[in-house]
Coordinates of C-alpha atoms in Angstrom, one line a residue:
X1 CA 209.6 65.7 -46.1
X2 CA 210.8 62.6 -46.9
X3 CA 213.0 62.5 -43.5
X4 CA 209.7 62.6 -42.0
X5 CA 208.3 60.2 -44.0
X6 CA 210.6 57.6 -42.5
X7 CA 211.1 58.3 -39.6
X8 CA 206.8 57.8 -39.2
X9 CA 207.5 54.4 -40.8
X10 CA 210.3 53.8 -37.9
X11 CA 207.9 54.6 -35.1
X12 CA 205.0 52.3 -36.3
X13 CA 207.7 49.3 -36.6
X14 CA 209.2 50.0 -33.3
X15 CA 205.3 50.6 -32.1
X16 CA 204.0 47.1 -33.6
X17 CA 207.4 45.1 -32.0
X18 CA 206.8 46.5 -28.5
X19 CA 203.1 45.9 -28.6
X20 CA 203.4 42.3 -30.1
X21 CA 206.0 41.4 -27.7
X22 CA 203.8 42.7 -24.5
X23 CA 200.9 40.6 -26.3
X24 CA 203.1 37.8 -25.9
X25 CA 203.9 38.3 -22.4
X26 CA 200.7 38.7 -21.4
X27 CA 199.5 35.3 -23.5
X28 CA 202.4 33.7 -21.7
X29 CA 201.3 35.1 -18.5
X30 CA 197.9 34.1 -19.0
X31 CA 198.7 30.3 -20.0
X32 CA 200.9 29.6 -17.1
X33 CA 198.2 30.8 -14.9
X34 CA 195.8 28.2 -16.7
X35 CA 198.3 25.2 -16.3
X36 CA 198.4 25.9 -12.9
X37 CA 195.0 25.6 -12.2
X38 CA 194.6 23.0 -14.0
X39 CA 197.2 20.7 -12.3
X40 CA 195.7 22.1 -9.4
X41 CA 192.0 20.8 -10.2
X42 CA 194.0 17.7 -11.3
X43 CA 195.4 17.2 -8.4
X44 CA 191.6 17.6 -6.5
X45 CA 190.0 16.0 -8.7
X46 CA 192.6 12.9 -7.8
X47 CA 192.5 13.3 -4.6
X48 CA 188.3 12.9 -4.1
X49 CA 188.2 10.4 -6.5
X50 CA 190.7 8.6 -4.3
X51 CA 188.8 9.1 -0.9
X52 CA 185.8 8.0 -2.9
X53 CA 187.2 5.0 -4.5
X54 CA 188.7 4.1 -0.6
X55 CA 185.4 4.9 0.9
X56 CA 183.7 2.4 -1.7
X57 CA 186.1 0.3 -0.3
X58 CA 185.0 0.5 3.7
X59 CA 181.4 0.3 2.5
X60 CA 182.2 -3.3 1.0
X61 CA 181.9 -4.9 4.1
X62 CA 178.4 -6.7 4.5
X63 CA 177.0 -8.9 7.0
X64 CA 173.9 -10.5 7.3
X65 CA 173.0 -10.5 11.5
X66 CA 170.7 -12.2 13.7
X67 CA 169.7 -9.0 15.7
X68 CA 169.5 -9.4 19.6
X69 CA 169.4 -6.1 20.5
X70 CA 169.4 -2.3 18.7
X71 CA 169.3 0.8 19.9
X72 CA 169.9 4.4 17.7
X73 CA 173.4 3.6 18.2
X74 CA 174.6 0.3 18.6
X75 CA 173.9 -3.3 16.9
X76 CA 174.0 -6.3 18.7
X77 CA 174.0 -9.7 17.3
X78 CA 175.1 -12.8 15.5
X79 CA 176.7 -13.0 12.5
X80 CA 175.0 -16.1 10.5
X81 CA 177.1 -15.7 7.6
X82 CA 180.6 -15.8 9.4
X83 CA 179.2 -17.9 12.3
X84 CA 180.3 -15.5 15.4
X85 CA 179.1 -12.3 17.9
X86 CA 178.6 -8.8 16.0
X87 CA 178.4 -5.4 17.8
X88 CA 178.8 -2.6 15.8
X89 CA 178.0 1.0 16.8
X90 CA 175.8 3.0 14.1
X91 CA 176.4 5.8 12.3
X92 CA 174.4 8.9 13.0
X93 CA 174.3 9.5 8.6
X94 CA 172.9 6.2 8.9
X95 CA 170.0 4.5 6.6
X96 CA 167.5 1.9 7.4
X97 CA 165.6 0.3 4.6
X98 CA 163.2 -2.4 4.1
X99 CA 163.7 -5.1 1.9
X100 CA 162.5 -2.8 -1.3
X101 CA 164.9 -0.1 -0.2
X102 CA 162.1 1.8 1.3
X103 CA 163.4 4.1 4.3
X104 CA 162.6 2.8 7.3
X105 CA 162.8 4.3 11.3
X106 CA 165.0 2.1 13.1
X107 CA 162.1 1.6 15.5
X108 CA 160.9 -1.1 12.7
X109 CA 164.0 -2.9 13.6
X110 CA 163.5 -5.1 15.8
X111 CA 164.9 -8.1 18.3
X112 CA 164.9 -11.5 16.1
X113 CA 165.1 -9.2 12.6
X114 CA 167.4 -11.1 10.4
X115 CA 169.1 -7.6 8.6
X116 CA 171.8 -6.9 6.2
X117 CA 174.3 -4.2 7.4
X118 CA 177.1 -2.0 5.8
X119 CA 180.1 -0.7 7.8
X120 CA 183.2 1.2 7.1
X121 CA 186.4 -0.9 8.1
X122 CA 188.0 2.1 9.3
X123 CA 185.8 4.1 11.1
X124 CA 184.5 0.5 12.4
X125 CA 180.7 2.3 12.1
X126 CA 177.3 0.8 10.5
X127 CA 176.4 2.9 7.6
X128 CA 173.8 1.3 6.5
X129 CA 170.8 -1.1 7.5
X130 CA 168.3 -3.0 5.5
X131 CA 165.6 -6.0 6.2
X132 CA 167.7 -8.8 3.9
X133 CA 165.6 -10.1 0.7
X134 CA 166.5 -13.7 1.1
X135 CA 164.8 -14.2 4.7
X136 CA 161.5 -15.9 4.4
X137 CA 158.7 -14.5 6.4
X138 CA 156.1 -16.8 8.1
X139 CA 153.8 -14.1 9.8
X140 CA 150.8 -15.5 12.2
X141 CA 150.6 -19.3 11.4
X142 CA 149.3 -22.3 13.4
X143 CA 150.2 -25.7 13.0
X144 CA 154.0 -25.8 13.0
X145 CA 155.6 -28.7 14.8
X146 CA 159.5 -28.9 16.6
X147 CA 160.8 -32.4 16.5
X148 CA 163.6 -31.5 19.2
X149 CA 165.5 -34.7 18.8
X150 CA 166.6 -33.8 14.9
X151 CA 166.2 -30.0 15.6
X152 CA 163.8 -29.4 12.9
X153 CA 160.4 -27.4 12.7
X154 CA 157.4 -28.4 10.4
X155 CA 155.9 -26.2 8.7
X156 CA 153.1 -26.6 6.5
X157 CA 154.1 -30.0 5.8
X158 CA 157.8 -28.4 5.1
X159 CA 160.9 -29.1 6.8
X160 CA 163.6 -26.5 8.4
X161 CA 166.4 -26.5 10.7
X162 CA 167.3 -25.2 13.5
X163 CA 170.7 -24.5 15.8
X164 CA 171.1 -23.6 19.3
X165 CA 171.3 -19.5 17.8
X166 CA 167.8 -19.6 17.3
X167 CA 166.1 -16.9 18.9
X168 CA 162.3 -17.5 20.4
X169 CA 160.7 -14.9 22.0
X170 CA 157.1 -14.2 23.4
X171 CA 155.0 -10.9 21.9
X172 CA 156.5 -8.2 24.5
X173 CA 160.1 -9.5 22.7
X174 CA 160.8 -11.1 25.8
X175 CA 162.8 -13.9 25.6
X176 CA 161.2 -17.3 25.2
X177 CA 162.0 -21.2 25.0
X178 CA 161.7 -24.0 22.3
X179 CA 159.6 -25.7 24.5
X180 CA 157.2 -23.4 24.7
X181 CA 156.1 -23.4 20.7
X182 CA 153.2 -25.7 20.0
X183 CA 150.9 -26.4 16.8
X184 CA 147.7 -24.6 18.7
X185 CA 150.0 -21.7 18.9
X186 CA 150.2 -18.5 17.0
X187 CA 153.5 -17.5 15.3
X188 CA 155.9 -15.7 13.5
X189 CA 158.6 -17.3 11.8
X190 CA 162.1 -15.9 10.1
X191 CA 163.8 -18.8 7.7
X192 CA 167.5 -18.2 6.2
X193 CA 168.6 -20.9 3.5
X194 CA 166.2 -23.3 4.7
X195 CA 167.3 -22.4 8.4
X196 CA 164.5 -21.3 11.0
X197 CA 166.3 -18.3 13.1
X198 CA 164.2 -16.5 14.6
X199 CA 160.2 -17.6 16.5
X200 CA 157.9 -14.6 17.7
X201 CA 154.7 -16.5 19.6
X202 CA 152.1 -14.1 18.8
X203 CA 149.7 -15.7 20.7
X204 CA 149.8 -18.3 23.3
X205 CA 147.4 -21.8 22.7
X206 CA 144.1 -21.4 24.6
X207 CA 142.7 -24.5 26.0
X208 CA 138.7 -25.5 26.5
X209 CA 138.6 -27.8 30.0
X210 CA 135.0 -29.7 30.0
X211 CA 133.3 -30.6 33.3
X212 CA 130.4 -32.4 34.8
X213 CA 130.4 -35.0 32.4
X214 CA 127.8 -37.5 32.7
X215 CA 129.6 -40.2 31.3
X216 CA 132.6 -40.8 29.9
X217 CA 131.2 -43.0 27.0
X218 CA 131.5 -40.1 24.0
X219 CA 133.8 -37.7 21.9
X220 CA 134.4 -33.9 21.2
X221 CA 134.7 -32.7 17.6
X222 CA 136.4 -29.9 17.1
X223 CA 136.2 -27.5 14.0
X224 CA 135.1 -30.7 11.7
X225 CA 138.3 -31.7 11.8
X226 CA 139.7 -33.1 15.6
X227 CA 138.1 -36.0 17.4
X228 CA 138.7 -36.6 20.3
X229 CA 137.7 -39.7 22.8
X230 CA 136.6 -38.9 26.1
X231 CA 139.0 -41.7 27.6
X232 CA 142.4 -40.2 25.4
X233 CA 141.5 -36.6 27.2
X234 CA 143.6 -36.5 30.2
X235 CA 144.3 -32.5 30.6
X236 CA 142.4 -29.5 29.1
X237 CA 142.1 -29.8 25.3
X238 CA 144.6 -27.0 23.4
X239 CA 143.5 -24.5 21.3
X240 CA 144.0 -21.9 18.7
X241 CA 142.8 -18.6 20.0
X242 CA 140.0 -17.5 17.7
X243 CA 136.4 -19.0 17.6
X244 CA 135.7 -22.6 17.6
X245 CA 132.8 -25.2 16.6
X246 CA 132.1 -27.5 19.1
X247 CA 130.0 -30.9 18.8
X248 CA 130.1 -33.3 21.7
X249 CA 128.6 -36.7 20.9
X250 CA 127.7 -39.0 24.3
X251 CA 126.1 -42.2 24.2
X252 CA 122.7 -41.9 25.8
X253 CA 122.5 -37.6 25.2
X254 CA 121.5 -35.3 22.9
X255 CA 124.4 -34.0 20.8
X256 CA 125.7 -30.6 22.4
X257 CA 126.4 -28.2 19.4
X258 CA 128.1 -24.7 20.6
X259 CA 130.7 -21.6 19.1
X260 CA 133.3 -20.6 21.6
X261 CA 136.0 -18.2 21.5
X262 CA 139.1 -18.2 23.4
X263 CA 142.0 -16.0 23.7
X264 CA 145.6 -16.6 23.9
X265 CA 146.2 -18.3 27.6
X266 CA 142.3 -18.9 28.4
X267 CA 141.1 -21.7 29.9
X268 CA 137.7 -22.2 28.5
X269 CA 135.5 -24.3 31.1
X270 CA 132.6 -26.2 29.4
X271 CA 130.0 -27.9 32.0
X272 CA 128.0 -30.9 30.5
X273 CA 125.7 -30.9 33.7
X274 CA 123.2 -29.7 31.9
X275 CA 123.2 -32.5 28.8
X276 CA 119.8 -33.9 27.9
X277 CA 119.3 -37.6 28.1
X278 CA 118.4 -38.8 24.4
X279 CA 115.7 -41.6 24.6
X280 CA 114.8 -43.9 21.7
X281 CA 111.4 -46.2 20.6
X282 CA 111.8 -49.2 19.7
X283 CA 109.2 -50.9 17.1
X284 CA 108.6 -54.6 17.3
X285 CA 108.0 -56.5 14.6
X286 CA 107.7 -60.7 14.9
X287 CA 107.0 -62.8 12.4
X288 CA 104.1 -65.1 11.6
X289 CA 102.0 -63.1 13.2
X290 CA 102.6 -64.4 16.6
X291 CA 101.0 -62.1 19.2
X292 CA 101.5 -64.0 22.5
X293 CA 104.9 -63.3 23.3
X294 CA 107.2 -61.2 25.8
X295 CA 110.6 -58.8 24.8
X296 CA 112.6 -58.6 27.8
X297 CA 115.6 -56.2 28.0
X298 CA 118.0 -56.2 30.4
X299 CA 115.6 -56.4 33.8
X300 CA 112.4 -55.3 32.2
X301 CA 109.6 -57.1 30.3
X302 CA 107.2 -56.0 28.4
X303 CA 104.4 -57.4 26.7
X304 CA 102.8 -57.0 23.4
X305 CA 101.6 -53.3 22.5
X306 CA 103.4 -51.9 25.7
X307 CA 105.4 -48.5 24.6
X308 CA 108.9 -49.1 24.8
X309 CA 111.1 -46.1 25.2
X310 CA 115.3 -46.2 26.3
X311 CA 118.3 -43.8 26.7
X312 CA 120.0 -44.6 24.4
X313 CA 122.7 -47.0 24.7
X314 CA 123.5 -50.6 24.2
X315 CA 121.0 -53.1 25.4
X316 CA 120.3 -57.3 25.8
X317 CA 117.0 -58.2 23.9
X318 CA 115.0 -60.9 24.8
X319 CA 112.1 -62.4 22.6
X320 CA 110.3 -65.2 24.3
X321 CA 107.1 -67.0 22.6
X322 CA 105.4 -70.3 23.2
X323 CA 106.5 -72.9 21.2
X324 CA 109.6 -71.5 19.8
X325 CA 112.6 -70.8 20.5
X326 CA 114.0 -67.9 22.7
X327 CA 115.5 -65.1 20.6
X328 CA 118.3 -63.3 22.2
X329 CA 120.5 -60.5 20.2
X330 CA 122.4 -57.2 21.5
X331 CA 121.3 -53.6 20.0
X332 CA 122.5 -50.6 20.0
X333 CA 120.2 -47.8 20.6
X334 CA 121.2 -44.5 18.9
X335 CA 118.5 -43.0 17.0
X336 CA 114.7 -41.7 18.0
X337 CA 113.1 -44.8 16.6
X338 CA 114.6 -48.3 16.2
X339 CA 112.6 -50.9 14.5
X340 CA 113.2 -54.5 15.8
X341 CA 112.7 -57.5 13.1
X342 CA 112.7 -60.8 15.0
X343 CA 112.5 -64.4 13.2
X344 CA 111.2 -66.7 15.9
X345 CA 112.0 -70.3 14.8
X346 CA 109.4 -73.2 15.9
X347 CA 110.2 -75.7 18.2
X348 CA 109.4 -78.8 16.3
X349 CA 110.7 -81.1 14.3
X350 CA 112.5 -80.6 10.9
X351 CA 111.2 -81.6 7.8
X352 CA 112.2 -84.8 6.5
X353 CA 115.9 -84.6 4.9
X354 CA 114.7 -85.9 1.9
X355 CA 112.5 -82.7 1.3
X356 CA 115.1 -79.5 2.4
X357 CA 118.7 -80.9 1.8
X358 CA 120.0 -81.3 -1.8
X359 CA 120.5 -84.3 -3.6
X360 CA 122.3 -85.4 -6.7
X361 CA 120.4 -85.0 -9.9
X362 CA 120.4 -88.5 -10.4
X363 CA 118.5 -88.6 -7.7
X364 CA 116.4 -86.2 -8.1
X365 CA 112.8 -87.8 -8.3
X366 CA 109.9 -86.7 -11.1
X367 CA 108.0 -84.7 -8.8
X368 CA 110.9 -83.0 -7.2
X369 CA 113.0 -80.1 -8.2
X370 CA 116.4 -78.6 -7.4
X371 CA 116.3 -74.7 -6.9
X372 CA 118.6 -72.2 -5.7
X373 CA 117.2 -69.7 -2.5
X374 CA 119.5 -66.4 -2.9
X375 CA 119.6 -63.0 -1.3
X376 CA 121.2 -59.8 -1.9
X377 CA 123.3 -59.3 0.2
X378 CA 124.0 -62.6 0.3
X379 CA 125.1 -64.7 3.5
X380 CA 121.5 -64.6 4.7
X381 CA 120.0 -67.9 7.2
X382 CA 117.5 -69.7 5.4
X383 CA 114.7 -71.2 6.9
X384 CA 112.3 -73.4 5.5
X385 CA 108.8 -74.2 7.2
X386 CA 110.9 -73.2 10.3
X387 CA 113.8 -75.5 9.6
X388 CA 117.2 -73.6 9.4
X389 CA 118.6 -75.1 6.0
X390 CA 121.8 -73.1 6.0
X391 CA 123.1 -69.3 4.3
X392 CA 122.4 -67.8 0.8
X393 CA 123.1 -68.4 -2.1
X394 CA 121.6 -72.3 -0.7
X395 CA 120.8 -74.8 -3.6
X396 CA 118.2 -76.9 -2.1
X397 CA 116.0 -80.1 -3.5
X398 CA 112.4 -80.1 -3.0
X399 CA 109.0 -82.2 -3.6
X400 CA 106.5 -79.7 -5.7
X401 CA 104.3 -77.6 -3.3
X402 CA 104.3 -75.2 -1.2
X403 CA 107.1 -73.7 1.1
X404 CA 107.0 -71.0 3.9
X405 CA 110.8 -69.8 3.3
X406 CA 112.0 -67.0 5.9
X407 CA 115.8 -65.0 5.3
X408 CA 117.5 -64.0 8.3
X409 CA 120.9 -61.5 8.0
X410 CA 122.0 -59.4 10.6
X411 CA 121.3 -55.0 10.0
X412 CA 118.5 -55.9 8.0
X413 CA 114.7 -56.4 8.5
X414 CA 113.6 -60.3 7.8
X415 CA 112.1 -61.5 4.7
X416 CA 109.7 -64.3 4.6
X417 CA 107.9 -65.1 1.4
X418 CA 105.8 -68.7 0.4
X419 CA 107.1 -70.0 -3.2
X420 CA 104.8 -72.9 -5.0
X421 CA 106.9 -75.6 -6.6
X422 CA 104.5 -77.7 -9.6
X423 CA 105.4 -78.6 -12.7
X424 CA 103.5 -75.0 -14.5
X425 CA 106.3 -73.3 -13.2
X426 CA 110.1 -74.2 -14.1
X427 CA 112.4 -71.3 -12.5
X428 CA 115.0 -72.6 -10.3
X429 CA 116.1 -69.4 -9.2
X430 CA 115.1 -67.1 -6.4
X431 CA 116.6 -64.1 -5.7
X432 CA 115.0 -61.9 -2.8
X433 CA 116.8 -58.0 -2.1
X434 CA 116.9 -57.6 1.7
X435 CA 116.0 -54.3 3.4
X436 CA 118.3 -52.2 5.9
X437 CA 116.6 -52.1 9.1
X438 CA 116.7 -48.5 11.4

C-alpha cells in the first residue's frame, strides 16, 4: 500500500515538471512571436513616418505666381517672389482654394490671378492651389490714373507701382496694353505689396460727341461735377458707361437738361440743332423823371415805352437825353428780365466850389456845415445837384439848404435822395444801403 502511495506522489511530480516546462515553452514561444511583430510594426511605423516627414518636406516649397495661363494640368506664370518664369504641371490629387480655404474649380482660376502654389520637389508636380490672402482686390472702379513716366497708377487718391510684368487684359482675357487704361474706364485691379500686377478693363470708356451746335459761346456739365468749355472740347467727350446727367449752358439759349446712357465703346451723338433761343426784357428806369429820351443798343433805337426784348447775350447800351450827357455802359443779358438803372448827369455847370468841395474847419462859415455822404457798399459816385463830387465814403462842406444827392455804383440800381441842411438838424452823417440790380 504504501509502495503505491509513492509511487502516485512520483507521477504527479514528474506530471507537474513536464507540464510546467511545456507551459514554459509555449510562453517562450508565444513572446518571441510578439517581439517580432512588434519590431516589425516598429519598423512600419518608421518607415511611414519617414515618407511622411519627407513628403512634408516636398510640400514646403511655396510660390506666389502671376498666372498667365492654366489649364487642368499645367501652370504658367511668373514667379513675383523669386523674380523669374514658373511652369509647373498639376497634380491630378490636386486642390484649389480661395483665399478662406474654400474649395474651388480651377475654372475660377484665371489669367492675371495672383495664386499661391504648393509642389513636391521631387515629383516636380503642383499639389496645391489657392487665391493668396495678401493680394488686394480692386473689383469695378473708375477713376484710376497711369503716370507712365514714374510707372505708377492712382488710385483713389493712392499710389502703386508698376513693372514691365504687369499684366493688362481686356474682359474676354485677351491681352491688352497700358495705354489703353483711362480714368472713364471700368476696372479690375490686383495689388501685391503695394505693387499693381495685374489690370482687367471691364468695360471700355464710352464717349458722348455733340453736334449742330449753334454757337460755340457755352459749357457742358456733366454729373454735377465736370465742366467743360466749348472751346477746350476738341474730340468726343469720355465717359463712364452707365447713365449720365447732362446740362449744357449756351449764351443766348435755353439751358438743355437731359439723362443719357452709354455703354462701354459707344459713341453717344447729341444734336444741339434743336436748342431754343433764350430772350430777355429789359426794364428801363432813368432818373429824374426824364421822359424824352432814346436807348440805343447796338444798331437799334428805341424810344420810351417801346418793349424791348433780346437773345441773350452781351450788348452796347446807349442812353441819350437832351441836355445831358450820353450814357453808355455794356450789359450782359442772361436772365428773362433785366432791369436797367441809368443816372443821366446834366450838362450844365457845377455848383460853385465853395458849396460841394470840403474845406478846412476853420473855414468853415456859420451857416455851413461839413458832412459825410456814405454808402454801403461803399465806392459809390456821388453826385450833387448833378455835379459828380467824387466816391463814398465823400466828406463834403455845404451852405444849409437843400441838396438833390444821386449814388452811382456799378451791379446796383441808383439811389437819389434830397437831404435839408439848417441849423434844426445837426447829423453829419449819411449813410444810404444800395440795392442789387437784376
Amino acid at each position: 500500500m504504501r509502495r503505491n502511495n509513492k509511487q502516485f506522489v512520483r507521477n504527479i511530480i514528474i506530471t507537474s515538471i513536464i507540464g510546467l516546462s511545456i507551459l514554459m515553452i509555449v510562453l517562450f514561444a508565444a513572446l518571441q512571436t510578439y517581439l517580432e511583430k512588434y519590431e516589425e510594426q516598429t519598423y512600419i511605423a518608421r518607415q511611414i513616418e519617414s515618407e511622411v516627414s519627407s513628403t512634408a518636406i516636398e510640400l514646403n516649397e511655396n510660390r506666389i505666381i502671376l498666372i498667365e495661363k492654366i489649364t487642368q494640368d499645367i501652370i504658367m506664370g511668373y514667379d513675383i517672389k523669386n523674380k523669374s518664369t514658373f511652369n509647373k504641371p498639376i497634380a491630378d490629387t490636386a486642390r484649389i482654394y480661395d483665399a478662406y480655404g474654400k474649395v474651388l474649380p480651377i475654372t475660377q482660376i484665371k489669367t492675371g490671378d495672383i495664386v499661391e502654389v504648393d509642389y513636391q520637389n521631387k515629383k516636380d508636380c503642383i499639389v496645391s492651389i489657392s487665391k493668396s490672402v495678401d493680394v488686394q482686390n480692386f473689383k469695378r472702379i473708375s477713376g484710376v490714373t497711369v503716370d507712365k513716366t514714374t510707372k505708377q497708377f492712382n488710385i483713389a487718391g493712392t499710389s502703386y507701382a508698376y513693372t514691365d510684368k504687369i499684366m493688362v487684359l481686356n474682359a474676354d482675357r485677351s491681352e491688352s496694353d497700358i495705354g489703353n487704361i483711362g480714368p472713364f474706364d471700368i476696372v479690375s485691379i490686383q495689388e501685391l505689396d503695394g505693387t499693381v500686377w495685374s489690370v482687367t478693363i471691364d468695360e471700355a470708356s464710352a464717349s458722348l460727341n455733340m453736334v449742330d451746335l449753334p454757337t460755340q459761346n457755352g459749357q457742358i456739365e456733366i454729373d454735377y461735377s465736370r465742366i467743360i468749355q466749348f472751346k477746350d472740347i476738341t474730340e468726343p467727350i469720355r465717359l463712364i458707361p452707365g447713365e449720365h446727367k447732362i446740362v449744357i449752358k449756351m449764351n443766348g439759349y435755353e439751358t438743355i437738361s437731359d439723362k443719357i446712357s452709354v455703354v462701354s465703346g459707344e459713341v453717344y451723338e447729341m444734336s444741339l440743332e434743336s436748342a431754343e433761343i433764350a430772350y430777355t426784357t429789359i426794364q428801363p428806369y432813368i432818373n429824374a423823371k426824364i421822359t424824352d429820351y432814346t436807348i440805343k443798343i447796338d444798331d437799334t433805337t428805341y424810344e420810351p415805352g417801346d418793349e424791348i426784348t433780346l437773345q441773350q447775350g452781351t450788348y452796347q447800351v446807349e442812353v441819350i437825353a437832351e441836355g445831358y450827357e450820353k450814357w453808355v455802359r455794356q450789359v450782359d443779358l442772361s436772365k428773362d428780365v433785366y432791369k436797367l438803372s441809368v443816372a443821366l448827369i446834366p450838362i450844365e455847370e457845377e455848383a460853385p466850389e465853395e458849396n460841394i468841395n470840403p474845406i478846412s474847419t476853420s473855414e468853415v462859415p456859420d451857416n455851413s456845415r461839413t458832412i459825410v455822404l456814405d454808402t454801403d457798399p461803399s465806392g459809390a459816385k456821388v453826385y450833387i445837384n448833378g455835379a459828380y463830387s467824387g466816391e463814398t465814403p465823400y466828406t463834403v462842406t455845404l451852405n444849409n439848404g437843400s441838396y438833390n444827392v444821386l449814388f452811382e455804383k456799378t451791379g446796383y440800381m441808383v439811389y437819389s435822395t434830397t437831404i435839408l441842411l439848417d441849423s434844426s438838424n445837426d447829423q453829419s452823417t449819411f449813410l444810404y444801403a444800395l440795392n442789387v440790380s437784376n
